[in-house]
mmCIF file of C-alpha atoms in Angstrom:
data_model
loop_
_atom_site.group_PDB
_atom_site.id
_atom_site.type_symbol
_atom_site.label_atom_id
_atom_site.label_comp_id
_atom_site.label_asym_id
_atom_site.label_seq_id
_atom_site.Cartn_x
_atom_site.Cartn_y
_atom_site.Cartn_z
ATOM 1 C CA MET A 1310 -5.013 -99.725 16.930
ATOM 2 C CA SER A 1311 -1.402 -100.776 17.090
ATOM 3 C CA GLU A 1312 1.305 -98.654 18.614
ATOM 4 C CA LEU A 1313 2.814 -98.050 15.167
ATOM 5 C CA GLN A 1314 -0.431 -96.702 13.793
ATOM 6 C CA GLN A 1315 -0.822 -94.394 16.764
ATOM 7 C CA SER A 1316 2.718 -93.061 16.241
ATOM 8 C CA LEU A 1317 2.011 -92.441 12.556
ATOM 9 C CA LYS A 1318 -1.217 -90.634 13.464
ATOM 10 C CA ARG A 1319 0.550 -88.430 15.991
ATOM 11 C CA TRP A 1320 3.339 -87.674 13.489
ATOM 12 C CA LYS A 1321 0.801 -86.790 10.791
ATOM 13 C CA GLY A 1322 -1.041 -84.510 13.218
ATOM 14 C CA LYS A 1323 2.161 -82.722 14.106
ATOM 15 C CA GLN A 1324 3.036 -82.452 10.432
ATOM 16 C CA ASP A 1325 -0.365 -80.934 9.649
ATOM 17 C CA GLU A 1326 0.013 -78.553 12.589
ATOM 18 C CA MET A 1327 3.513 -77.537 11.425
ATOM 19 C CA THR A 1328 2.323 -77.107 7.841
ATOM 20 C CA GLY A 1329 -0.630 -74.905 8.926
ATOM 21 C CA ALA A 1330 1.584 -72.775 11.203
ATOM 22 C CA TYR A 1331 4.101 -72.385 8.395
ATOM 23 C CA TRP A 1332 1.501 -71.225 5.930
ATOM 24 C CA ARG A 1333 -0.055 -68.879 8.490
ATOM 25 C CA LYS A 1334 3.368 -67.441 9.216
ATOM 26 C CA THR A 1335 4.146 -67.131 5.512
ATOM 27 C CA LYS A 1336 0.795 -65.474 4.852
ATOM 28 C CA GLU A 1337 1.316 -62.994 7.693
ATOM 29 C CA ALA A 1338 4.831 -62.164 6.480
ATOM 30 C CA ARG A 1339 3.503 -61.640 2.957
ATOM 31 C CA ARG A 1340 0.725 -59.421 4.301
ATOM 32 C CA GLN A 1341 3.234 -57.353 6.277
ATOM 33 C CA ALA A 1342 5.513 -57.050 3.249
ATOM 34 C CA THR A 1343 2.583 -55.885 1.107
ATOM 35 C CA LYS A 1344 1.597 -53.367 3.771
ATOM 36 C CA GLN A 1345 5.156 -52.017 4.001
ATOM 37 C CA PHE A 1346 5.361 -51.791 0.220
ATOM 38 C CA LYS A 1347 2.100 -49.852 0.036
ATOM 39 C CA GLU A 1348 3.214 -47.549 2.853
ATOM 40 C CA SER A 1349 6.561 -46.987 1.157
ATOM 41 C CA LYS A 1350 4.834 -46.293 -2.154
ATOM 42 C CA PHE A 1351 2.411 -43.888 -0.460
ATOM 43 C CA LEU A 1352 5.287 -42.065 1.300
ATOM 44 C CA LYS A 1353 7.163 -41.712 -1.979
ATOM 45 C CA LYS A 1354 4.029 -40.371 -3.656
ATOM 46 C CA LEU A 1355 3.494 -37.974 -0.760
ATOM 47 C CA GLU A 1356 7.102 -36.771 -0.938
ATOM 48 C CA LYS A 1357 6.757 -36.276 -4.686
ATOM 49 C CA GLN A 1358 3.571 -34.260 -4.225
ATOM 50 C CA ARG A 1359 5.236 -32.202 -1.503
ATOM 51 C CA ALA A 1360 8.259 -31.514 -3.712
ATOM 52 C CA GLU A 1361 6.001 -30.508 -6.614
ATOM 53 C CA GLN A 1362 4.027 -28.213 -4.310
ATOM 54 C CA GLN A 1363 7.207 -26.599 -3.005
ATOM 55 C CA LYS A 1364 8.442 -26.129 -6.566
ATOM 56 C CA THR A 1365 5.112 -24.579 -7.567
ATOM 57 C CA GLU A 1366 5.189 -22.215 -4.585
ATOM 58 C CA LYS A 1367 8.787 -21.292 -5.354
ATOM 59 C CA ASP A 1368 7.922 -20.626 -9.000
ATOM 60 C CA GLN A 1369 4.974 -18.496 -7.928
ATOM 61 C CA GLU A 1370 7.178 -16.513 -5.539
ATOM 62 C CA GLU A 1371 9.802 -16.012 -8.231
ATOM 63 C CA LYS A 1372 7.096 -15.017 -10.690
ATOM 64 C CA LYS A 1373 5.710 -12.561 -8.146
ATOM 65 C CA GLU A 1374 9.185 -11.155 -7.513
ATOM 66 C CA GLN A 1375 9.853 -10.805 -11.232
ATOM 67 C CA LYS A 1376 6.466 -9.185 -11.713
ATOM 68 C CA GLY A 1377 7.510 -6.110 -9.748
ATOM 69 C CA ARG A 1378 9.613 -3.271 -11.132
ATOM 70 C CA LEU A 1379 12.284 -1.849 -8.848
ATOM 71 C CA PRO A 1380 14.181 0.582 -11.139
ATOM 72 C CA THR A 1381 12.745 4.062 -11.638
ATOM 73 C CA VAL A 1382 12.905 6.559 -14.491
ATOM 74 C CA SER A 1383 12.940 10.289 -13.763
ATOM 75 C CA VAL A 1384 12.673 13.265 -16.106
ATOM 76 C CA ALA A 1385 13.880 16.811 -15.333
ATOM 77 C CA LEU A 1386 13.023 19.934 -17.332
ATOM 78 C CA PRO A 1387 12.939 23.696 -16.669
ATOM 79 C CA GLY A 1388 9.666 25.442 -15.929
ATOM 80 C CA SER A 1389 10.646 28.094 -18.465
ATOM 81 C CA VAL A 1390 9.371 25.808 -21.244
ATOM 82 C CA LEU A 1391 5.964 27.401 -20.615
ATOM 83 C CA ASP A 1392 7.385 30.708 -21.854
ATOM 84 C CA ASN A 1393 7.217 29.181 -25.327
ATOM 85 C CA ALA A 1394 3.411 29.393 -25.213
ATOM 86 C CA GLN A 1395 1.639 32.634 -26.053
ATOM 87 C CA SER A 1396 -1.595 32.308 -24.056
ATOM 88 C CA PRO A 1397 -2.872 30.675 -20.843
ATOM 89 C CA GLU A 1398 -4.711 28.066 -22.906
ATOM 90 C CA LEU A 1399 -1.559 27.102 -24.815
ATOM 91 C CA ARG A 1400 0.495 27.016 -21.606
ATOM 92 C CA THR A 1401 -1.980 24.595 -20.090
ATOM 93 C CA TYR A 1402 -2.025 22.455 -23.227
ATOM 94 C CA LEU A 1403 1.800 22.371 -23.263
ATOM 95 C CA ALA A 1404 1.840 21.106 -19.674
ATOM 96 C CA GLY A 1405 -0.719 18.473 -20.680
ATOM 97 C CA GLN A 1406 1.509 17.282 -23.530
ATOM 98 C CA ILE A 1407 4.412 16.845 -21.104
ATOM 99 C CA ALA A 1408 2.230 14.903 -18.666
ATOM 100 C CA ARG A 1409 0.908 12.633 -21.425
ATOM 101 C CA ALA A 1410 4.399 11.916 -22.800
ATOM 102 C CA CYS A 1411 5.770 11.011 -19.363
ATOM 103 C CA THR A 1412 2.775 8.795 -18.595
ATOM 104 C CA VAL A 1413 2.938 6.929 -21.905
ATOM 105 C CA PHE A 1414 6.579 5.990 -21.173
ATOM 106 C CA CYS A 1415 5.989 5.162 -17.482
ATOM 107 C CA VAL A 1416 8.064 7.973 -15.981
ATOM 108 C CA ASP A 1417 8.064 7.715 -12.180
ATOM 109 C CA GLU A 1418 9.247 11.220 -11.274
ATOM 110 C CA ILE A 1419 9.101 14.630 -12.975
ATOM 111 C CA VAL A 1420 11.460 17.300 -11.655
ATOM 112 C CA VAL A 1421 10.720 20.908 -12.608
ATOM 113 C CA PHE A 1422 13.719 23.178 -12.049
ATOM 114 C CA ASP A 1423 14.000 26.948 -12.316
ATOM 115 C CA GLU A 1424 16.661 28.379 -14.601
ATOM 116 C CA GLN A 1425 16.481 31.746 -12.799
ATOM 117 C CA GLY A 1426 17.425 30.187 -9.475
ATOM 118 C CA GLU A 1427 14.234 31.096 -7.615
ATOM 119 C CA ASP A 1428 13.828 29.004 -4.499
ATOM 120 C CA ALA A 1429 10.419 27.510 -5.308
ATOM 121 C CA LYS A 1430 9.767 24.533 -3.038
ATOM 122 C CA THR A 1431 5.985 24.298 -3.260
ATOM 123 C CA VAL A 1432 3.249 24.986 -5.756
ATOM 124 C CA GLU A 1433 1.918 27.856 -3.653
ATOM 125 C CA GLY A 1434 1.742 31.040 -5.699
ATOM 126 C CA THR A 1435 0.292 32.309 -8.941
ATOM 127 C CA PHE A 1436 1.769 32.797 -12.381
ATOM 128 C CA GLN A 1437 2.455 36.508 -12.956
ATOM 129 C CA GLY A 1438 1.847 36.627 -16.699
ATOM 130 C CA ILE A 1439 3.275 35.852 -20.105
ATOM 131 C CA GLY A 1440 6.852 37.018 -20.519
ATOM 132 C CA LYS A 1441 7.343 37.780 -16.820
ATOM 133 C CA LYS A 1442 9.773 35.958 -14.592
ATOM 134 C CA GLY A 1443 8.652 33.729 -11.778
ATOM 135 C CA HIS A 1444 6.176 30.981 -11.038
ATOM 136 C CA ALA A 1445 6.306 29.282 -14.446
ATOM 137 C CA SER A 1446 7.718 26.238 -12.641
ATOM 138 C CA VAL A 1447 4.943 26.484 -10.071
ATOM 139 C CA GLN A 1448 2.216 26.503 -12.704
ATOM 140 C CA LEU A 1449 3.752 23.606 -14.609
ATOM 141 C CA ALA A 1450 4.119 21.555 -11.424
ATOM 142 C CA ARG A 1451 0.555 22.289 -10.349
ATOM 143 C CA ILE A 1452 -0.906 21.185 -13.694
ATOM 144 C CA LEU A 1453 1.245 18.038 -13.676
ATOM 145 C CA GLN A 1454 0.035 17.181 -10.184
ATOM 146 C CA TYR A 1455 -3.573 17.875 -11.152
ATOM 147 C CA LEU A 1456 -3.434 15.538 -14.153
ATOM 148 C CA GLU A 1457 -1.706 12.758 -12.195
ATOM 149 C CA CYS A 1458 -4.411 12.781 -9.511
ATOM 150 C CA PRO A 1459 -7.337 10.386 -10.189
ATOM 151 C CA GLN A 1460 -10.449 12.273 -11.263
ATOM 152 C CA TYR A 1461 -12.539 11.243 -8.234
ATOM 153 C CA LEU A 1462 -9.936 12.779 -5.873
ATOM 154 C CA ARG A 1463 -9.346 16.131 -7.567
ATOM 155 C CA LYS A 1464 -12.050 18.027 -5.699
ATOM 156 C CA SER A 1465 -10.430 16.967 -2.422
ATOM 157 C CA PHE A 1466 -6.930 18.171 -3.303
ATOM 158 C CA PHE A 1467 -7.257 20.909 -5.916
ATOM 159 C CA PRO A 1468 -9.452 23.885 -5.038
ATOM 160 C CA LYS A 1469 -10.319 26.366 -7.738
ATOM 161 C CA HIS A 1470 -7.156 28.118 -8.952
ATOM 162 C CA GLN A 1471 -6.223 30.402 -11.819
ATOM 163 C CA ASP A 1472 -3.414 28.078 -12.961
ATOM 164 C CA LEU A 1473 -5.974 25.288 -13.425
ATOM 165 C CA GLN A 1474 -8.520 27.405 -15.280
ATOM 166 C CA PHE A 1475 -8.218 25.367 -18.499
ATOM 167 C CA ALA A 1476 -6.917 22.086 -17.034
ATOM 168 C CA GLY A 1477 -10.332 20.455 -17.289
ATOM 169 C CA LEU A 1478 -10.085 20.589 -21.093
ATOM 170 C CA LEU A 1479 -6.871 18.544 -21.240
ATOM 171 C CA ASN A 1480 -6.709 14.965 -22.444
ATOM 172 C CA PRO A 1481 -6.831 12.554 -19.476
ATOM 173 C CA LEU A 1482 -3.734 10.523 -18.654
ATOM 174 C CA ASP A 1483 -5.815 7.350 -18.243
ATOM 175 C CA SER A 1484 -3.001 5.656 -16.336
ATOM 176 C CA PRO A 1485 -3.632 2.382 -14.402
ATOM 177 C CA HIS A 1486 -4.387 4.127 -11.095
ATOM 178 C CA HIS A 1487 -7.155 6.211 -12.691
ATOM 179 C CA MET A 1488 -9.870 3.656 -11.909
ATOM 180 C CA ARG A 1489 -13.452 3.500 -13.077
ATOM 181 C CA ILE A 1490 -16.100 3.134 -10.395
ATOM 182 C CA ASP A 1491 -16.749 -0.594 -11.018
ATOM 183 C CA GLU A 1492 -13.250 -1.583 -12.119
ATOM 184 C CA ASP A 1493 -11.671 -4.467 -10.183
ATOM 185 C CA SER A 1494 -8.169 -3.821 -8.948
ATOM 186 C CA GLU A 1495 -5.924 -4.948 -6.121
ATOM 187 C CA TYR A 1496 -4.865 -1.370 -5.391
ATOM 188 C CA ARG A 1497 -6.646 1.975 -5.414
ATOM 189 C CA GLU A 1498 -5.840 5.576 -4.597
ATOM 190 C CA GLY A 1499 -8.105 7.179 -2.031
ATOM 191 C CA VAL A 1500 -8.649 10.019 0.413
ATOM 192 C CA VAL A 1501 -9.348 9.549 4.126
ATOM 193 C CA VAL A 1502 -12.858 10.860 4.856
ATOM 194 C CA ASP A 1503 -14.042 12.601 7.999
ATOM 195 C CA ARG A 1504 -16.297 9.814 9.248
ATOM 196 C CA PRO A 1505 -16.319 8.406 12.806
ATOM 197 C CA SER A 1506 -15.354 4.786 13.282
ATOM 198 C CA LYS A 1507 -15.514 2.370 16.197
ATOM 199 C CA PRO A 1508 -12.641 2.212 18.724
ATOM 200 C CA LYS A 1509 -9.621 0.219 17.506
ATOM 201 C CA LYS A 1510 -11.073 0.277 14.000
ATOM 202 C CA GLY A 1511 -9.451 2.009 11.041
ATOM 203 C CA SER A 1512 -10.514 5.113 9.184
ATOM 204 C CA PHE A 1513 -12.774 5.144 6.139
ATOM 205 C CA VAL A 1514 -11.377 5.964 2.702
ATOM 206 C CA ASN A 1515 -13.067 7.124 -0.470
ATOM 207 C CA CYS A 1516 -11.449 5.065 -3.227
ATOM 208 C CA GLY A 1517 -13.819 6.087 -5.997
ATOM 209 C CA MET A 1518 -16.039 3.032 -5.495
ATOM 210 C CA ARG A 1519 -19.711 2.667 -4.643
ATOM 211 C CA LYS A 1520 -18.743 1.786 -1.063
ATOM 212 C CA GLU A 1521 -16.126 3.278 1.210
ATOM 213 C CA VAL A 1522 -13.143 1.179 2.296
ATOM 214 C CA GLN A 1523 -12.227 0.739 5.956
ATOM 215 C CA ILE A 1524 -8.451 0.590 6.337
ATOM 216 C CA ASP A 1525 -6.302 -0.977 9.045
ATOM 217 C CA ARG A 1526 -5.356 2.212 10.912
ATOM 218 C CA GLN A 1527 -6.607 5.587 12.036
ATOM 219 C CA LEU A 1528 -5.377 8.442 9.802
ATOM 220 C CA GLN A 1529 -6.029 12.146 9.541
ATOM 221 C CA PRO A 1530 -8.965 13.061 7.272
ATOM 222 C CA GLY A 1531 -7.988 14.575 3.934
ATOM 223 C CA LEU A 1532 -4.844 12.465 3.533
ATOM 224 C CA ARG A 1533 -4.208 10.751 0.203
ATOM 225 C CA VAL A 1534 -3.384 7.058 0.618
ATOM 226 C CA THR A 1535 -2.714 3.968 -1.489
ATOM 227 C CA VAL A 1536 -4.997 1.105 -0.411
ATOM 228 C CA GLN A 1537 -4.587 -2.615 -1.053
ATOM 229 C CA LEU A 1538 -8.067 -4.130 -1.117
ATOM 230 C CA HIS A 1539 -8.743 -7.460 0.578
ATOM 231 C CA LYS A 1540 -9.752 -10.104 -1.937
ATOM 232 C CA SER A 1541 -11.880 -12.357 0.271
ATOM 233 C CA GLU A 1542 -14.520 -9.755 1.012
ATOM 234 C CA ASN A 1543 -18.265 -10.257 1.043
ATOM 235 C CA PRO A 1544 -19.628 -8.130 -1.819
ATOM 236 C CA GLU A 1545 -22.798 -7.578 0.221
ATOM 237 C CA ALA A 1546 -20.871 -6.062 3.150
ATOM 238 C CA LYS A 1547 -21.684 -2.484 4.101
ATOM 239 C CA ASN A 1548 -18.013 -1.450 3.831
ATOM 240 C CA LEU A 1549 -15.041 -3.003 2.096
ATOM 241 C CA LYS A 1550 -11.769 -3.719 3.891
ATOM 242 C CA GLY A 1551 -8.256 -2.707 2.885
ATOM 243 C CA THR A 1552 -4.704 -2.097 4.041
ATOM 244 C CA VAL A 1553 -2.709 1.103 3.615
ATOM 245 C CA VAL A 1554 0.536 0.508 1.697
ATOM 246 C CA ALA A 1555 3.389 2.693 0.482
ATOM 247 C CA PRO A 1556 2.761 4.433 -2.875
ATOM 248 C CA HIS A 1557 5.546 2.437 -4.533
ATOM 249 C CA VAL A 1558 4.081 -0.989 -3.636
ATOM 250 C CA PRO A 1559 1.908 -1.365 -6.789
ATOM 251 C CA ARG A 1560 5.071 -0.801 -8.869
ATOM 252 C CA THR A 1561 7.583 -2.822 -6.835
ATOM 253 C CA GLU A 1562 5.330 -5.816 -6.061
ATOM 254 C CA SER A 1563 2.842 -5.972 -8.930
ATOM 255 C CA GLY A 1564 4.715 -4.194 -11.719
ATOM 256 C CA LEU A 1565 1.936 -1.635 -12.207
ATOM 257 C CA TYR A 1566 2.671 1.870 -13.417
ATOM 258 C CA TRP A 1567 1.233 4.017 -10.621
ATOM 259 C CA GLY A 1568 1.715 7.532 -11.934
ATOM 260 C CA TYR A 1569 4.509 10.018 -11.287
ATOM 261 C CA THR A 1570 5.565 12.282 -8.455
ATOM 262 C CA VAL A 1571 6.365 15.955 -9.032
ATOM 263 C CA ARG A 1572 9.325 17.694 -7.423
ATOM 264 C CA LEU A 1573 10.376 21.337 -7.648
ATOM 265 C CA ALA A 1574 14.067 22.313 -7.732
ATOM 266 C CA SER A 1575 15.462 25.837 -7.489
ATOM 267 C CA CYS A 1576 18.191 25.179 -10.084
ATOM 268 C CA LEU A 1577 19.726 22.426 -12.193
ATOM 269 C CA SER A 1578 22.214 21.355 -9.525
ATOM 270 C CA ALA A 1579 19.375 20.939 -7.007
ATOM 271 C CA VAL A 1580 17.898 18.280 -9.292
ATOM 272 C CA PHE A 1581 20.842 16.072 -8.296
ATOM 273 C CA THR A 1582 21.537 17.220 -4.724
ATOM 274 C CA GLU A 1583 17.902 16.962 -3.597
ATOM 275 C CA CYS A 1584 17.300 13.527 -5.094
ATOM 276 C CA PRO A 1585 14.718 11.629 -2.973
ATOM 277 C CA PHE A 1586 16.508 8.299 -3.439
ATOM 278 C CA GLU A 1587 19.059 7.336 -0.813
ATOM 279 C CA ASP A 1588 21.933 6.612 -3.210
ATOM 280 C CA GLY A 1589 20.960 9.267 -5.767
ATOM 281 C CA TYR A 1590 20.657 8.708 -9.495
ATOM 282 C CA ASP A 1591 23.113 6.042 -10.652
ATOM 283 C CA LEU A 1592 22.500 6.760 -14.357
ATOM 284 C CA THR A 1593 22.127 10.329 -15.670
ATOM 285 C CA ILE A 1594 21.528 11.366 -19.267
ATOM 286 C CA GLY A 1595 21.668 14.869 -20.668
ATOM 287 C CA THR A 1596 20.042 15.693 -24.019
ATOM 288 C CA SER A 1597 21.433 18.197 -26.521
ATOM 289 C CA GLU A 1598 21.991 18.553 -30.251
ATOM 290 C CA ARG A 1599 25.688 18.818 -29.321
ATOM 291 C CA GLY A 1600 25.695 15.388 -27.693
ATOM 292 C CA SER A 1601 26.906 12.115 -29.118
ATOM 293 C CA ASN A 1602 24.719 9.952 -31.337
ATOM 294 C CA THR A 1603 22.383 7.833 -29.244
ATOM 295 C CA ASP A 1604 22.401 4.990 -31.801
ATOM 296 C CA ASN A 1605 25.865 3.941 -30.633
ATOM 297 C CA THR A 1606 24.987 4.047 -26.916
ATOM 298 C CA THR A 1607 24.291 1.054 -24.685
ATOM 299 C CA LEU A 1608 22.831 1.735 -21.270
ATOM 300 C CA PRO A 1609 24.147 -0.167 -18.229
ATOM 301 C CA SER A 1610 21.836 -1.635 -15.609
ATOM 302 C CA PHE A 1611 20.564 0.949 -13.143
ATOM 303 C CA ARG A 1612 18.374 1.510 -10.123
ATOM 304 C CA HIS A 1613 17.388 5.137 -10.668
ATOM 305 C CA MET A 1614 17.795 6.795 -14.052
ATOM 306 C CA LEU A 1615 17.455 10.533 -14.723
ATOM 307 C CA VAL A 1616 16.967 12.142 -18.142
ATOM 308 C CA VAL A 1617 17.450 15.929 -18.213
ATOM 309 C CA PHE A 1618 16.026 18.234 -20.893
ATOM 310 C CA GLY A 1619 16.889 21.866 -21.566
ATOM 311 C CA GLY A 1620 14.610 24.837 -22.064
ATOM 312 C CA LEU A 1621 14.249 27.323 -24.892
ATOM 313 C CA GLN A 1622 18.007 27.919 -25.124
ATOM 314 C CA GLY A 1623 18.997 24.309 -24.568
ATOM 315 C CA LEU A 1624 20.583 22.490 -21.661
ATOM 316 C CA GLU A 1625 23.787 24.535 -22.043
ATOM 317 C CA ALA A 1626 21.893 27.678 -20.989
ATOM 318 C CA SER A 1627 20.573 25.892 -17.888
ATOM 319 C CA VAL A 1628 24.126 24.927 -16.897
ATOM 320 C CA ASP A 1629 25.420 28.463 -17.456
ATOM 321 C CA ALA A 1630 22.606 29.973 -15.375
ATOM 322 C CA ASP A 1631 23.368 27.764 -12.363
ATOM 323 C CA GLU A 1632 25.853 29.530 -10.067
ATOM 324 C CA ASN A 1633 26.619 26.263 -8.287
ATOM 325 C CA LEU A 1634 27.997 24.703 -11.467
ATOM 326 C CA LYS A 1635 31.418 25.902 -12.608
ATOM 327 C CA LEU A 1636 31.490 23.968 -15.841
ATOM 328 C CA THR A 1637 32.565 24.824 -19.349
ATOM 329 C CA GLU A 1638 31.338 21.534 -20.815
ATOM 330 C CA PRO A 1639 27.810 20.470 -19.745
ATOM 331 C CA GLY A 1640 28.522 16.895 -20.821
ATOM 332 C CA VAL A 1641 30.754 16.238 -17.781
ATOM 333 C CA LEU A 1642 27.692 16.581 -15.550
ATOM 334 C CA PHE A 1643 26.121 13.393 -16.954
ATOM 335 C CA HIS A 1644 27.053 9.785 -17.548
ATOM 336 C CA HIS A 1645 25.792 10.161 -21.133
ATOM 337 C CA TYR A 1646 25.326 13.353 -23.129
ATOM 338 C CA LEU A 1647 23.184 12.363 -26.089
ATOM 339 C CA ASN A 1648 21.730 13.746 -29.280
ATOM 340 C CA THR A 1649 18.550 11.696 -29.620
ATOM 341 C CA CYS A 1650 17.536 13.196 -32.986
ATOM 342 C CA PRO A 1651 20.633 13.552 -35.185
ATOM 343 C CA GLY A 1652 20.104 15.235 -38.532
ATOM 344 C CA GLN A 1653 17.035 17.125 -37.375
ATOM 345 C CA GLY A 1654 15.194 19.067 -40.057
ATOM 346 C CA SER A 1655 14.108 21.930 -37.796
ATOM 347 C CA ARG A 1656 16.474 24.421 -36.188
ATOM 348 C CA THR A 1657 14.895 23.714 -32.813
ATOM 349 C CA ILE A 1658 13.130 20.816 -31.167
ATOM 350 C CA ARG A 1659 10.565 21.856 -28.583
ATOM 351 C CA THR A 1660 10.908 20.295 -25.135
ATOM 352 C CA GLU A 1661 7.588 18.438 -25.321
ATOM 353 C CA GLU A 1662 8.777 16.993 -28.647
ATOM 354 C CA ALA A 1663 12.205 16.162 -27.236
ATOM 355 C CA ILE A 1664 10.616 14.180 -24.398
ATOM 356 C CA LEU A 1665 8.669 11.995 -26.832
ATOM 357 C CA ILE A 1666 11.645 11.519 -29.168
ATOM 358 C CA THR A 1667 14.129 10.765 -26.405
ATOM 359 C CA LEU A 1668 11.962 8.345 -24.434
ATOM 360 C CA SER A 1669 11.019 6.544 -27.663
ATOM 361 C CA ILE A 1670 14.697 6.088 -28.552
ATOM 362 C CA LEU A 1671 15.699 5.079 -25.014
ATOM 363 C CA ARG A 1672 12.839 2.652 -24.340
ATOM 364 C CA PRO A 1673 14.387 -0.445 -26.021
ATOM 365 C CA LYS A 1674 17.759 0.424 -24.475
ATOM 366 C CA ILE A 1675 16.138 0.680 -21.034
ATOM 367 C CA ASP A 1676 14.392 -2.661 -21.536
ATOM 368 C CA SER A 1677 17.705 -4.310 -22.484
ATOM 369 C CA ALA A 1678 19.382 -2.867 -19.393
ATOM 370 C CA LEU A 1679 16.592 -4.174 -17.162
ATOM 371 C CA ARG A 1680 16.754 -7.648 -18.706
ATOM 372 C CA ARG A 1681 20.495 -7.789 -18.098
ATOM 373 C CA ALA A 1682 19.941 -6.763 -14.501
ATOM 374 C CA ASP A 1683 17.312 -9.513 -14.007
ATOM 375 C CA SER A 1684 19.529 -12.209 -15.514
ATOM 376 C CA SER A 1685 22.589 -11.272 -13.444
#
């Protein structure tokens, strides 16, 4: 083989080697580019999924926040409304009508005040009789409390009493916290039972279910509690598990109507001065046939609203009987002084009727005020 042929052979070999290395290098670069592209595409997809998940969680949190109801509605009326009934049976039925009306319209607090100025702070005591002064507020408050209490708890909190002689014949409130034995619910009302538990374990609570619920803390037996049941519980377990929460939690977190509280006040002014809310009632409404027409009234947004009703002689008589109020015009005591039934055909509207009429008229106005508050 000549020297020229050998040179050509060596050159061709180098050329083949260079061509192979080039293609290997090109192939590797292409493979790396494809890998980077796939990784970039995967990262973008992962970021998109993460953003969608965060958005979903945020929407769920907002939905949960919107589900709760923070504002409260309170109703105040004098205990003397029971004097309008002529027998113990009718007095009991009248109290039942008031309880039903307040429950239907989701009233959170009922305040019973005494027009005679008696300093009644508890429901201890007994009604003295038809037409006699004293303890009408106590009897009304006791019946209201009895009806608000779930049926399976009444024996624990309401011993036999003369004021409750006919209460068992009243129509039930059937509010959301009056649970059936097999009804599923996140929350339940219960009473702490006198049953020993292991050290560092919580007390047992009767929540009206087939099994008792063990809560997260030790509490005194006989105490009424609101229990949030744990969802991931084994149905075959001997006892269910739950956490004690504040009574307002079902309303503020889940938007459930959880019954009303009952408060006694010695006079009309004490309804305002003894308000259980830190900042008091920021919207007060008085009702009277001498008030302005409610059709032309728009309610502002509020946190705690109070609607006050008068007794047999009207709200004006309640203002006059209160020595702490030096007023000539009752309307100055309220933000709104309304006539909720203009052009009435009867000379008088009974208090239990006034509650239904007024809350029916105010309900759409309250809903509008709450929607404005949510949107702001």
